[in-house]
C-alpha cells in the first residue's frame, strides 16, 4: 500500500503547519519539513517543539534562505527529500506541498489512487514548443545566468541581464537534456526520487546550470523526470488543484468552495485562505475519514473562468477592432439566423432552404465540424474562419454560384454581426428567441464544460441563474446594436405573429412564411 512522504516547504503560520503535519501523519503517512531560514526563529522553534516527538515528522538538516525564482527553492526541496530518504525507508511516494495546501480527498482515497497507477505525476511540457510561459522571459531564463533575485535585487537582476544580452554572454543548455517546464507541485515515486538524487550527485555540470537559471523550480524536476523515466510512466499533470487569475495570481479558496474542491480530480488544493477556518476544519476531518465516495465532475477551472468573466463593464473584453477586408459585394445578400439553440436554427434553416432554394451553411463560426467545401485551408479551423470571415464568405458565395446565402450564428458573435452588417452587401438578421428550461440550461452547462455529469444540485442551482442571465444579455446586446435589418421571432408567439418577420427576412410571400412558422417540432428540444 502507498505510503506518502510529504515534502513541505513553508515560511509562516507555525500553528497551521503543526495542524497540517498532525493531520497528514495521523493517517500513517510521513513528512519532511523545510522551514525557510529567513523566517522568524521563534516560529521554527514553535514547530520543532510541537512536532519533534512525532515519529512520522522529520526536518531538513540544513535550512536555506529561500527567494522566489531562485535556486534556493530547489535546494530546500532537495534537502527535505534527502531527509525523507534517510528517515522513512518505507515511503513509496514523495508529494510536494506548501503551507497553503490542503487535502481535498481522504487518505484512503489518495492511497488507493496512487496504488492503482504505477507512474509519476508531474507537469512536464516542452520548454520551447509549449505555451506554458504566457508572458515575459522564455529562453532568456536558460541561456543567461541569473545569480540575483528579481524581486529583492531588481536593479542587479536586470542590470546583469542587460549586460549579458548586450555583450552576447550566452551559454549552452546541457546537450543531453530536453528542457521541460511545469508546475512545481509534483508527486513522484521513490525510485524516481532516488534516480534524481543520484543524477544530481553525478552531473555537477547540470547542477551548475540550474543554479543560475531563473525560476528553476518550474524546470529542474520537470526536466530530470523526463530524462530519467520512460514516457509511459509519466502523467503530465499535477495532483494539486490550483488556478490562476487573469493577472497571474493564484486563486484563493474560501469556506463556500468545499463542494467544488471535493468534485475535482485532484488529491490536494492550494491556496486555502488562512481565514477559511470552517473549510480547513472540514477538509481536515475529511482526510481522516473512511468509506467516503467522491463524485468527480472536474468543472472547477471552466466554472471559475465563466463566472469571473461576467459582471464587469464590457462583459470581460473591451470592444474589439476587426481588420477591414474587402466587401462581400454590393449586389449580394447575406441572411443570418441567430439562435442559441443550434438545433432550432438548423431546422429553421432547412425549412428556409426548401422555401427559397437559398444555399445554407450552418454554424460555420461556432462549430468546427460544420460541413464546408475545401477553400484552400481558410475553412480548416474556427480561428481561421473568424479571422478571414469576409474572404471566407466571398468564397462561399462564389462556390455556390449565388448572390444569396443563409448561415446560422450563435448570439455570442455580436462582433461578427456588426462586421457583416457594416459591409456594402445587404445583411439581414433573424433573431430566434427561445425559452430555456432548467434542464436545457443544465445540458448547456455540461456541453460547454461548466458542469460535469456529477456536478451537485447545489452548484447547479447557483450556476443556472448566471447562465440564464448571460443568454438574455446576449439577446439584449443584439437588440441594442440597432441593426438596420433585424427581425425577431419568438418561440412563445403564435405562427401568425412570427409570419411577418419571417417573410421580411426571407423575402418570401406571407403564406410561405406562415408554413415555416407553423412547422411541427420547430422548437422541440
Short mmCIF file of C-alpha atoms in Angstrom, two decimals:
data_model
loop_
_atom_site.label_atom_id
_atom_site.label_comp_id
_atom_site.label_asym_id
_atom_site.label_seq_id
_atom_site.Cartn_x
_atom_site.Cartn_y
_atom_site.Cartn_z
CA UNK A 1 0.00 0.00 0.00
CA UNK A 2 1.20 3.51 -0.81
CA UNK A 3 2.88 5.47 1.94
CA UNK A 4 3.20 9.15 1.09
CA UNK A 5 6.17 11.23 2.20
CA UNK A 6 5.11 14.86 2.05
CA UNK A 7 7.80 17.42 1.21
CA UNK A 8 6.56 20.57 2.93
CA UNK A 9 8.15 23.92 2.10
CA UNK A 10 6.87 26.69 4.37
CA UNK A 11 7.83 30.04 5.85
CA UNK A 12 4.96 31.23 8.07
CA UNK A 13 1.91 30.25 10.11
CA UNK A 14 3.52 27.81 12.59
CA UNK A 15 0.16 26.81 14.07
CA UNK A 16 -1.19 25.95 10.63
CA UNK A 17 1.95 23.92 9.82
CA UNK A 18 1.62 21.97 13.05
CA UNK A 19 -2.04 21.14 12.38
CA UNK A 20 -1.26 20.19 8.79
CA UNK A 21 1.55 17.84 9.86
CA UNK A 22 -0.59 16.21 12.55
CA UNK A 23 -3.49 15.64 10.14
CA UNK A 24 -1.41 14.13 7.37
CA UNK A 25 0.76 11.90 9.55
CA UNK A 26 -2.20 10.63 11.60
CA UNK A 27 -3.25 8.60 8.56
CA UNK A 28 0.08 6.74 8.56
CA UNK A 29 1.98 8.96 6.12
CA UNK A 30 5.18 10.87 6.88
CA UNK A 31 6.59 14.30 6.26
CA UNK A 32 9.82 16.26 5.96
CA UNK A 33 9.58 19.97 6.68
CA UNK A 34 11.83 22.72 5.36
CA UNK A 35 11.07 25.96 7.18
CA UNK A 36 12.61 28.97 5.43
CA UNK A 37 15.79 30.17 7.14
CA UNK A 38 14.59 33.75 6.55
CA UNK A 39 11.55 33.17 8.77
CA UNK A 40 11.38 34.12 12.43
CA UNK A 41 13.47 31.77 14.61
CA UNK A 42 10.76 31.61 17.27
CA UNK A 43 8.27 30.27 14.68
CA UNK A 44 10.66 27.47 13.79
CA UNK A 45 11.26 26.71 17.45
CA UNK A 46 7.49 26.54 17.98
CA UNK A 47 7.14 23.98 15.16
CA UNK A 48 10.06 21.88 16.42
CA UNK A 49 8.72 21.86 19.97
CA UNK A 50 5.32 20.62 18.79
CA UNK A 51 6.48 18.04 16.26
CA UNK A 52 9.85 16.69 17.39
CA UNK A 53 8.11 13.89 19.27
CA UNK A 54 6.14 12.82 16.21
CA UNK A 55 7.94 9.80 14.71
CA UNK A 56 6.42 10.50 11.28
CA UNK A 57 7.84 14.03 11.03
CA UNK A 58 11.41 14.89 10.12
CA UNK A 59 13.11 18.21 9.47
CA UNK A 60 15.60 19.13 6.76
CA UNK A 61 19.06 19.02 8.31
CA UNK A 62 20.12 22.20 6.55
CA UNK A 63 17.76 25.13 6.11
CA UNK A 64 18.36 27.69 3.37
CA UNK A 65 17.10 31.21 2.84
CA UNK A 66 14.53 30.94 0.07
CA UNK A 67 13.69 33.55 -2.55
CA UNK A 68 11.08 33.45 -5.30
CA UNK A 69 12.59 32.46 -8.65
CA UNK A 70 15.87 31.35 -7.08
CA UNK A 71 17.71 28.04 -6.98
CA UNK A 72 17.22 28.17 -3.19
CA UNK A 73 13.69 26.76 -3.57
CA UNK A 74 15.04 23.69 -5.39
CA UNK A 75 17.84 23.33 -2.87
CA UNK A 76 15.37 23.46 0.00
CA UNK A 77 13.34 20.73 -1.71
CA UNK A 78 16.42 18.55 -2.22
CA UNK A 79 17.39 18.99 1.43
CA UNK A 80 13.92 17.85 2.55
CA UNK A 81 13.96 14.93 0.07
CA UNK A 82 17.35 13.80 1.36
CA UNK A 83 15.98 13.76 4.90
CA UNK A 84 12.93 11.71 3.87
CA UNK A 85 15.07 9.11 2.09
CA UNK A 86 17.11 8.71 5.23
CA UNK A 87 14.30 8.80 7.81
CA UNK A 88 11.50 6.89 6.06
CA UNK A 89 12.80 3.94 4.03
CA UNK A 90 9.27 2.57 3.58
CA UNK A 91 7.88 5.73 1.89
CA UNK A 92 6.69 4.88 -1.63
CA UNK A 93 5.62 8.31 -2.99
CA UNK A 94 7.02 11.80 -2.48
CA UNK A 95 4.43 14.58 -2.64
CA UNK A 96 5.43 18.26 -2.85
CA UNK A 97 3.32 20.61 -0.71
CA UNK A 98 3.27 24.17 0.57
CA UNK A 99 1.81 25.50 3.78
CA UNK A 100 -1.21 26.77 1.81
CA UNK A 101 -2.16 23.29 0.54
CA UNK A 102 -4.83 21.02 1.98
CA UNK A 103 -6.12 17.58 1.07
CA UNK A 104 -9.44 17.52 -0.81
CA UNK A 105 -9.77 13.74 -0.67
CA UNK A 106 -9.48 11.23 2.14
CA UNK A 107 -6.20 9.43 2.88
CA UNK A 108 -7.97 6.21 1.95
CA UNK A 109 -8.84 7.60 -1.49
CA UNK A 110 -5.33 9.06 -2.02
CA UNK A 111 -3.60 5.78 -1.18
CA UNK A 112 -5.93 3.82 -3.43
CA UNK A 113 -5.42 6.31 -6.26
CA UNK A 114 -1.62 6.02 -6.08
CA UNK A 115 -1.69 2.22 -5.66
CA UNK A 116 -3.71 1.90 -8.87
CA UNK A 117 -1.20 3.80 -11.01
CA UNK A 118 2.50 2.99 -11.17
CA UNK A 119 3.61 6.34 -12.53
CA UNK A 120 4.93 9.81 -11.71
CA UNK A 121 2.68 12.85 -11.67
CA UNK A 122 4.49 16.00 -12.78
CA UNK A 123 3.52 18.71 -15.23
CA UNK A 124 6.18 18.41 -17.91
CA UNK A 125 5.83 20.35 -21.15
CA UNK A 126 8.45 21.18 -23.74
CA UNK A 127 10.06 24.43 -22.63
CA UNK A 128 10.35 25.92 -26.12
CA UNK A 129 7.41 24.44 -28.04
CA UNK A 130 4.67 24.72 -25.43
CA UNK A 131 2.86 27.92 -24.45
CA UNK A 132 3.21 27.27 -20.72
CA UNK A 133 5.02 30.60 -20.31
CA UNK A 134 2.46 33.22 -21.31
CA UNK A 135 4.46 36.44 -20.97
CA UNK A 136 7.93 37.70 -20.12
CA UNK A 137 11.27 35.94 -20.47
CA UNK A 138 11.40 32.50 -22.02
CA UNK A 139 14.68 31.21 -23.42
CA UNK A 140 16.37 34.07 -21.52
CA UNK A 141 15.65 32.12 -18.33
CA UNK A 142 18.14 29.49 -19.50
CA UNK A 143 20.75 30.95 -21.83
CA UNK A 144 21.74 33.76 -19.45
CA UNK A 145 22.98 33.41 -15.87
CA UNK A 146 20.77 34.78 -13.10
CA UNK A 147 22.66 34.96 -9.79
CA UNK A 148 20.49 37.78 -8.41
CA UNK A 149 16.92 37.75 -7.11
CA UNK A 150 14.48 39.55 -9.42
CA UNK A 151 12.26 40.73 -6.55
CA UNK A 152 14.71 41.76 -3.84
CA UNK A 153 17.62 42.78 -6.12
CA UNK A 154 15.75 44.19 -9.10
CA UNK A 155 18.46 46.62 -10.23
CA UNK A 156 21.19 43.98 -10.05
CA UNK A 157 18.98 41.38 -11.72
CA UNK A 158 18.13 43.49 -14.76
CA UNK A 159 21.49 45.24 -14.89
CA UNK A 160 23.37 41.93 -15.06
CA UNK A 161 20.81 40.52 -17.51
CA UNK A 162 21.10 43.51 -19.88
CA UNK A 163 24.90 43.41 -19.72
CA UNK A 164 24.98 39.75 -20.73
CA UNK A 165 22.49 40.43 -23.50
CA UNK A 166 24.47 43.39 -24.83
CA UNK A 167 27.80 41.51 -24.80
CA UNK A 168 26.34 38.24 -26.08
CA UNK A 169 27.34 36.26 -22.99
CA UNK A 170 25.05 33.31 -23.60
CA UNK A 171 25.58 29.72 -22.55
CA UNK A 172 24.58 26.34 -23.94
CA UNK A 173 21.90 24.15 -22.43
CA UNK A 174 23.27 20.70 -21.45
CA UNK A 175 23.21 18.83 -24.73
CA UNK A 176 21.61 15.62 -23.47
CA UNK A 177 18.66 17.32 -21.76
CA UNK A 178 15.32 18.20 -23.29
CA UNK A 179 14.26 21.22 -21.24
CA UNK A 180 10.78 20.86 -19.78
CA UNK A 181 8.57 23.17 -17.73
CA UNK A 182 5.53 22.88 -15.48
CA UNK A 183 4.05 23.33 -12.04
CA UNK A 184 6.34 22.64 -9.07
CA UNK A 185 3.61 20.63 -7.29
CA UNK A 186 4.55 17.07 -8.19
CA UNK A 187 4.10 13.55 -6.81
CA UNK A 188 6.95 11.16 -7.65
CA UNK A 189 7.66 7.52 -6.88
CA UNK A 190 10.55 6.62 -4.59
CA UNK A 191 12.65 5.11 -7.36
CA UNK A 192 12.26 8.29 -9.40
CA UNK A 193 13.38 10.44 -6.47
CA UNK A 194 16.37 8.15 -5.87
CA UNK A 195 17.33 8.42 -9.56
CA UNK A 196 17.12 12.22 -9.39
CA UNK A 197 19.32 12.36 -6.27
CA UNK A 198 21.91 10.05 -7.85
CA UNK A 199 21.85 12.11 -11.07
CA UNK A 200 22.36 15.32 -9.08
CA UNK A 201 25.45 13.85 -7.40
CA UNK A 202 26.97 12.62 -10.67
CA UNK A 203 26.16 15.51 -13.01
CA UNK A 204 27.70 18.56 -11.41
CA UNK A 205 27.56 20.34 -14.79
CA UNK A 206 23.76 20.09 -14.83
CA UNK A 207 23.55 21.28 -11.22
CA UNK A 208 25.73 24.30 -12.03
CA UNK A 209 23.49 25.10 -14.98
CA UNK A 210 20.26 25.02 -12.98
CA UNK A 211 21.73 27.02 -10.07
CA UNK A 212 21.78 30.14 -12.23
CA UNK A 213 18.64 29.61 -14.28
CA UNK A 214 15.64 31.79 -13.43
CA UNK A 215 12.68 30.10 -11.71
CA UNK A 216 14.34 26.65 -11.70
CA UNK A 217 11.58 25.13 -9.53
CA UNK A 218 9.49 25.13 -12.74
CA UNK A 219 12.16 23.32 -14.78
CA UNK A 220 14.54 21.21 -12.61
CA UNK A 221 12.37 18.27 -11.55
CA UNK A 222 10.23 18.56 -14.68
CA UNK A 223 13.30 18.13 -16.90
CA UNK A 224 15.05 15.41 -14.88
CA UNK A 225 11.94 13.24 -14.60
CA UNK A 226 11.58 13.25 -18.39
CA UNK A 227 15.29 12.48 -18.72
CA UNK A 228 15.29 9.58 -16.27
CA UNK A 229 11.82 8.00 -16.52
CA UNK A 230 10.26 6.27 -19.56
CA UNK A 231 7.47 8.27 -21.20
CA UNK A 232 4.65 5.76 -20.46
CA UNK A 233 5.37 6.08 -16.73
CA UNK A 234 4.78 9.85 -16.62
CA UNK A 235 1.45 11.63 -16.28
CA UNK A 236 1.97 15.26 -17.29
CA UNK A 237 -0.35 16.70 -14.68
CA UNK A 238 -0.28 17.78 -11.07
CA UNK A 239 -2.40 16.17 -8.37
CA UNK A 240 -2.75 19.55 -6.66
CA UNK A 241 -5.69 21.67 -7.84
CA UNK A 242 -4.71 25.28 -8.41
CA UNK A 243 -5.98 28.08 -10.60
CA UNK A 244 -4.63 31.48 -11.61
CA UNK A 245 -6.45 34.73 -12.24
CA UNK A 246 -6.12 36.83 -15.41
CA UNK A 247 -3.32 38.70 -13.65
CA UNK A 248 -1.26 35.58 -12.94
CA UNK A 249 -2.14 35.47 -9.25
CA UNK A 250 -3.14 32.20 -7.52
CA UNK A 251 -6.87 31.88 -6.87
CA UNK A 252 -7.66 31.58 -3.15
CA UNK A 253 -10.33 29.20 -1.86
CA UNK A 254 -12.79 30.05 0.91
CA UNK A 255 -15.43 28.35 3.07
CA UNK A 256 -18.03 28.10 0.30
CA UNK A 257 -15.67 26.20 -2.03
CA UNK A 258 -15.87 22.89 -0.14
CA UNK A 259 -18.16 21.04 -2.59
CA UNK A 260 -16.32 22.41 -5.62
CA UNK A 261 -12.93 21.26 -4.28
CA UNK A 262 -14.15 17.74 -3.49
CA UNK A 263 -15.55 17.27 -7.00
CA UNK A 264 -12.22 17.98 -8.74
CA UNK A 265 -9.97 15.17 -9.94
CA UNK A 266 -7.14 16.10 -7.56
CA UNK A 267 -5.85 14.98 -4.17
CA UNK A 268 -4.87 18.40 -2.78
CA UNK A 269 -5.65 22.05 -3.48
CA UNK A 270 -3.93 25.37 -2.99
CA UNK A 271 -4.28 28.15 -1.93
CA UNK A 272 -6.63 27.79 1.01
CA UNK A 273 -7.30 31.15 2.66
CA UNK A 274 -5.96 31.48 6.23
CA UNK A 275 -9.38 32.91 7.14
CA UNK A 276 -11.26 29.89 5.79
CA UNK A 277 -11.32 28.18 9.19
CA UNK A 278 -14.51 26.23 8.54
CA UNK A 279 -13.17 24.96 5.20
CA UNK A 280 -9.90 23.89 6.82
CA UNK A 281 -11.73 22.09 9.61
CA UNK A 282 -13.97 20.22 7.16
CA UNK A 283 -11.07 19.24 4.91
CA UNK A 284 -9.05 18.17 7.93
CA UNK A 285 -11.84 15.86 9.10
CA UNK A 286 -12.24 14.56 5.56
CA UNK A 287 -8.64 13.33 5.27
CA UNK A 288 -9.06 11.02 8.26
CA UNK A 289 -12.46 9.69 7.16
CA UNK A 290 -13.20 6.21 5.83
CA UNK A 291 -15.59 4.96 3.18
CA UNK A 292 -16.25 8.35 1.57
CA UNK A 293 -17.28 8.23 -2.10
CA UNK A 294 -16.27 11.14 -4.31
CA UNK A 295 -18.27 12.16 -7.38
CA UNK A 296 -15.77 13.70 -9.80
CA UNK A 297 -17.17 16.35 -12.14
CA UNK A 298 -13.93 18.33 -12.63
CA UNK A 299 -15.62 21.51 -13.82
CA UNK A 300 -13.73 23.84 -11.47
CA UNK A 301 -11.49 25.68 -13.92
CA UNK A 302 -14.21 26.12 -16.55
CA UNK A 303 -16.67 27.28 -13.92
CA UNK A 304 -14.21 29.80 -12.48
CA UNK A 305 -13.35 31.18 -15.90
CA UNK A 306 -17.02 31.58 -16.80
CA UNK A 307 -18.21 33.17 -13.57
CA UNK A 308 -15.31 35.60 -13.11
CA UNK A 309 -15.70 36.71 -16.72
CA UNK A 310 -19.17 38.13 -16.05
CA UNK A 311 -20.35 41.22 -14.24
CA UNK A 312 -17.66 43.61 -15.41
CA UNK A 313 -18.37 46.58 -17.61
CA UNK A 314 -17.72 45.49 -21.20
CA UNK A 315 -18.54 41.84 -20.44
CA UNK A 316 -14.91 40.88 -19.88
CA UNK A 317 -13.30 42.21 -23.06
CA UNK A 318 -13.19 45.73 -24.43
CA UNK A 319 -14.72 46.22 -27.89
CA UNK A 320 -12.56 44.55 -30.48
CA UNK A 321 -11.19 46.23 -33.57
CA UNK A 322 -11.52 43.89 -36.53
CA UNK A 323 -9.26 44.14 -39.50
CA UNK A 324 -11.02 45.56 -42.56
CA UNK A 325 -11.30 43.24 -45.54
CA UNK A 326 -12.82 43.68 -48.95
CA UNK A 327 -16.62 43.80 -49.30
CA UNK A 328 -18.76 40.73 -49.87
CA UNK A 329 -20.19 42.58 -52.85
CA UNK A 330 -22.84 45.30 -53.08
CA UNK A 331 -25.20 43.07 -55.04
CA UNK A 332 -25.08 40.17 -52.59
CA UNK A 333 -27.43 39.34 -49.71
CA UNK A 334 -26.34 37.53 -46.54
CA UNK A 335 -29.05 36.06 -44.32
CA UNK A 336 -28.05 35.22 -40.72
CA UNK A 337 -30.25 33.11 -38.43
CA UNK A 338 -29.19 33.91 -34.87
CA UNK A 339 -30.22 31.38 -32.23
CA UNK A 340 -28.72 29.93 -29.04
CA UNK A 341 -30.47 26.63 -29.60
CA UNK A 342 -28.50 25.39 -32.57
CA UNK A 343 -30.88 22.55 -33.35
CA UNK A 344 -33.74 25.06 -33.69
CA UNK A 345 -31.76 27.27 -36.07
CA UNK A 346 -30.74 24.26 -38.17
CA UNK A 347 -34.38 23.14 -38.54
CA UNK A 348 -35.45 26.65 -39.46
CA UNK A 349 -32.61 26.99 -41.96
CA UNK A 350 -33.61 23.73 -43.64
CA UNK A 351 -37.23 24.91 -43.98
CA UNK A 352 -35.94 28.21 -45.43
CA UNK A 353 -33.75 26.36 -47.94
CA UNK A 354 -36.73 24.38 -49.20
CA UNK A 355 -38.87 27.50 -49.49
CA UNK A 356 -36.28 29.75 -51.18
CA UNK A 357 -33.65 27.42 -52.67
CA UNK A 358 -31.02 29.61 -50.96
CA UNK A 359 -27.83 27.66 -50.05
CA UNK A 360 -27.46 27.13 -46.32
CA UNK A 361 -24.27 26.88 -44.23
CA UNK A 362 -24.92 26.15 -40.58
CA UNK A 363 -22.80 27.29 -37.59
CA UNK A 364 -19.56 27.78 -39.51
CA UNK A 365 -18.16 30.27 -36.96
CA UNK A 366 -19.16 28.20 -33.93
CA UNK A 367 -18.96 24.52 -34.87
CA UNK A 368 -15.68 23.06 -36.10
CA UNK A 369 -17.48 20.13 -37.75
CA UNK A 370 -19.72 22.30 -39.96
CA UNK A 371 -19.60 20.83 -43.46
CA UNK A 372 -17.66 23.17 -45.75
CA UNK A 373 -16.01 22.75 -49.15
CA UNK A 374 -12.24 22.83 -49.47
CA UNK A 375 -11.43 26.52 -49.78
CA UNK A 376 -7.66 26.27 -49.69
CA UNK A 377 -7.34 25.85 -45.94
CA UNK A 378 -9.12 29.03 -44.88
CA UNK A 379 -12.00 26.85 -43.63
CA UNK A 380 -9.82 24.47 -41.61
CA UNK A 381 -10.23 25.98 -38.10
CA UNK A 382 -12.68 28.23 -36.31
CA UNK A 383 -9.89 30.70 -35.67
CA UNK A 384 -9.08 31.00 -39.39
CA UNK A 385 -12.76 31.32 -40.31
CA UNK A 386 -13.28 34.19 -37.89
CA UNK A 387 -10.03 35.95 -38.78
CA UNK A 388 -10.74 35.81 -42.53
CA UNK A 389 -14.53 35.93 -42.32
CA UNK A 390 -15.17 38.24 -45.26
CA UNK A 391 -12.82 36.32 -47.54
CA UNK A 392 -14.45 33.08 -46.40
CA UNK A 393 -17.94 34.38 -47.14
CA UNK A 394 -16.92 35.67 -50.57
CA UNK A 395 -15.51 32.23 -51.41
CA UNK A 396 -18.72 30.55 -50.24
CA UNK A 397 -20.82 32.88 -52.41
CA UNK A 398 -18.56 32.00 -55.34
CA UNK A 399 -18.56 28.27 -54.56
CA UNK A 400 -22.38 28.09 -54.50
CA UNK A 401 -22.62 30.44 -57.54
CA UNK A 402 -25.21 32.56 -55.77
CA UNK A 403 -25.86 36.11 -54.61
CA UNK A 404 -27.95 34.95 -51.62
CA UNK A 405 -26.60 32.82 -48.80
CA UNK A 406 -28.04 31.82 -45.42
CA UNK A 407 -25.85 31.00 -42.41
CA UNK A 408 -26.51 30.24 -38.73
CA UNK A 409 -24.72 32.07 -35.94
CA UNK A 410 -24.60 31.93 -32.13
CA UNK A 411 -25.86 35.10 -30.38
CA UNK A 412 -22.47 35.46 -28.68
CA UNK A 413 -20.93 36.56 -32.01
CA UNK A 414 -22.19 40.15 -31.92
CA UNK A 415 -18.85 41.38 -33.21
CA UNK A 416 -19.17 39.24 -36.36
CA UNK A 417 -22.74 40.52 -36.90
CA UNK A 418 -21.54 44.12 -36.64
CA UNK A 419 -18.81 43.43 -39.17
CA UNK A 420 -21.12 41.82 -41.71
CA UNK A 421 -23.80 44.50 -41.21
CA UNK A 422 -21.23 47.20 -41.93
CA UNK A 423 -20.45 45.64 -45.31
CA UNK A 424 -21.79 47.05 -48.57
CA UNK A 425 -23.66 43.80 -49.10
CA UNK A 426 -27.21 43.56 -47.73
CA UNK A 427 -27.19 41.70 -44.43
CA UNK A 428 -30.41 40.57 -42.76
CA UNK A 429 -30.59 39.11 -39.25
CA UNK A 430 -33.29 36.87 -37.81
CA UNK A 431 -33.07 36.61 -34.01
CA UNK A 432 -34.86 33.46 -32.84
CA UNK A 433 -35.80 33.87 -29.17
CA UNK A 434 -36.40 30.61 -27.30
CA UNK A 435 -37.45 29.55 -23.84
CA UNK A 436 -34.78 27.91 -21.67
CA UNK A 437 -35.85 25.30 -19.15
CA UNK A 438 -33.59 24.35 -16.24
CA UNK A 439 -32.97 21.01 -17.95
CA UNK A 440 -31.84 22.75 -21.12
CA UNK A 441 -29.54 25.12 -19.17
CA UNK A 442 -28.07 22.17 -17.28
CA UNK A 443 -27.36 20.39 -20.56
CA UNK A 444 -25.86 23.57 -21.98
CA UNK A 445 -23.58 23.91 -18.94
CA UNK A 446 -22.34 20.35 -19.44
CA UNK A 447 -21.82 20.80 -23.19
CA UNK A 448 -19.62 23.87 -22.70
CA UNK A 449 -17.70 22.39 -19.75
CA UNK A 450 -19.16 24.49 -16.93
CA UNK A 451 -20.54 21.38 -15.26
CA UNK A 452 -20.00 17.65 -15.34
CA UNK A 453 -22.18 14.61 -15.01
CA UNK A 454 -21.54 14.53 -11.27
CA UNK A 455 -21.94 18.26 -10.54
CA UNK A 456 -24.08 18.66 -7.45
CA UNK A 457 -27.56 20.18 -7.41
CA UNK A 458 -26.39 22.99 -5.13
CA UNK A 459 -23.65 24.03 -7.54
CA UNK A 460 -26.07 23.93 -10.47
CA UNK A 461 -28.63 25.96 -8.54
CA UNK A 462 -26.06 28.73 -8.13
CA UNK A 463 -24.87 28.45 -11.74
CA UNK A 464 -28.15 28.35 -13.70
CA UNK A 465 -29.32 31.93 -12.91
CA UNK A 466 -25.98 33.25 -14.17
CA UNK A 467 -26.25 31.26 -17.40
CA UNK A 468 -29.87 32.33 -17.89
CA UNK A 469 -28.94 35.97 -17.43
CA UNK A 470 -25.98 35.55 -19.78
CA UNK A 471 -28.23 34.23 -22.56
CA UNK A 472 -30.68 37.07 -22.00
CA UNK A 473 -27.82 39.56 -22.09
CA UNK A 474 -26.66 38.26 -25.49
CA UNK A 475 -30.13 38.96 -26.93
CA UNK A 476 -30.12 42.43 -25.37
CA UNK A 477 -26.74 43.17 -26.95
CA UNK A 478 -28.08 42.26 -30.39
CA UNK A 479 -31.19 44.43 -29.98
CA UNK A 480 -29.14 47.32 -28.58
CA UNK A 481 -26.82 47.22 -31.60
CA UNK A 482 -29.63 48.78 -33.70
CA UNK A 483 -29.01 46.64 -36.76
CA UNK A 484 -30.92 48.05 -39.73
CA UNK A 485 -32.33 44.72 -40.90
CA UNK A 486 -33.01 42.89 -37.64
CA UNK A 487 -36.12 40.70 -37.47
CA UNK A 488 -37.30 38.67 -34.48
CA UNK A 489 -39.42 35.60 -33.99
CA UNK A 490 -40.30 34.08 -30.61
CA UNK A 491 -40.98 30.52 -29.53
CA UNK A 492 -43.92 31.67 -27.39
CA UNK A 493 -45.50 33.74 -30.18
CA UNK A 494 -48.21 32.34 -32.47
CA UNK A 495 -47.33 31.29 -36.04
CA UNK A 496 -49.27 34.26 -37.39
CA UNK A 497 -47.22 36.64 -35.20
CA UNK A 498 -43.97 35.14 -36.48
CA UNK A 499 -45.09 35.15 -40.12
CA UNK A 500 -44.45 38.83 -40.89
CA UNK A 501 -40.82 38.98 -39.62
CA UNK A 502 -40.07 35.64 -41.31
CA UNK A 503 -41.47 36.85 -44.63
CA UNK A 504 -39.45 40.08 -44.42
CA UNK A 505 -36.27 38.22 -43.51
CA UNK A 506 -36.52 35.67 -46.32
CA UNK A 507 -38.22 37.98 -48.83
CA UNK A 508 -40.97 35.43 -49.46
CA UNK A 509 -44.79 35.68 -49.52
CA UNK A 510 -46.52 35.53 -46.15
CA UNK A 511 -48.32 32.19 -46.86
CA UNK A 512 -44.94 30.52 -47.43
CA UNK A 513 -43.54 32.17 -44.30
CA UNK A 514 -46.55 31.06 -42.24
CA UNK A 515 -45.96 27.48 -43.33
CA UNK A 516 -42.43 27.67 -41.91
CA UNK A 517 -43.60 29.40 -38.72
CA UNK A 518 -46.16 26.67 -38.12
CA UNK A 519 -43.75 23.81 -38.82
CA UNK A 520 -44.17 20.93 -36.42
CA UNK A 521 -41.46 20.38 -33.78
CA UNK A 522 -39.59 23.52 -34.86
CA UNK A 523 -38.69 24.44 -31.27
CA UNK A 524 -38.60 20.94 -29.75
CA UNK A 525 -35.60 20.16 -27.55
#
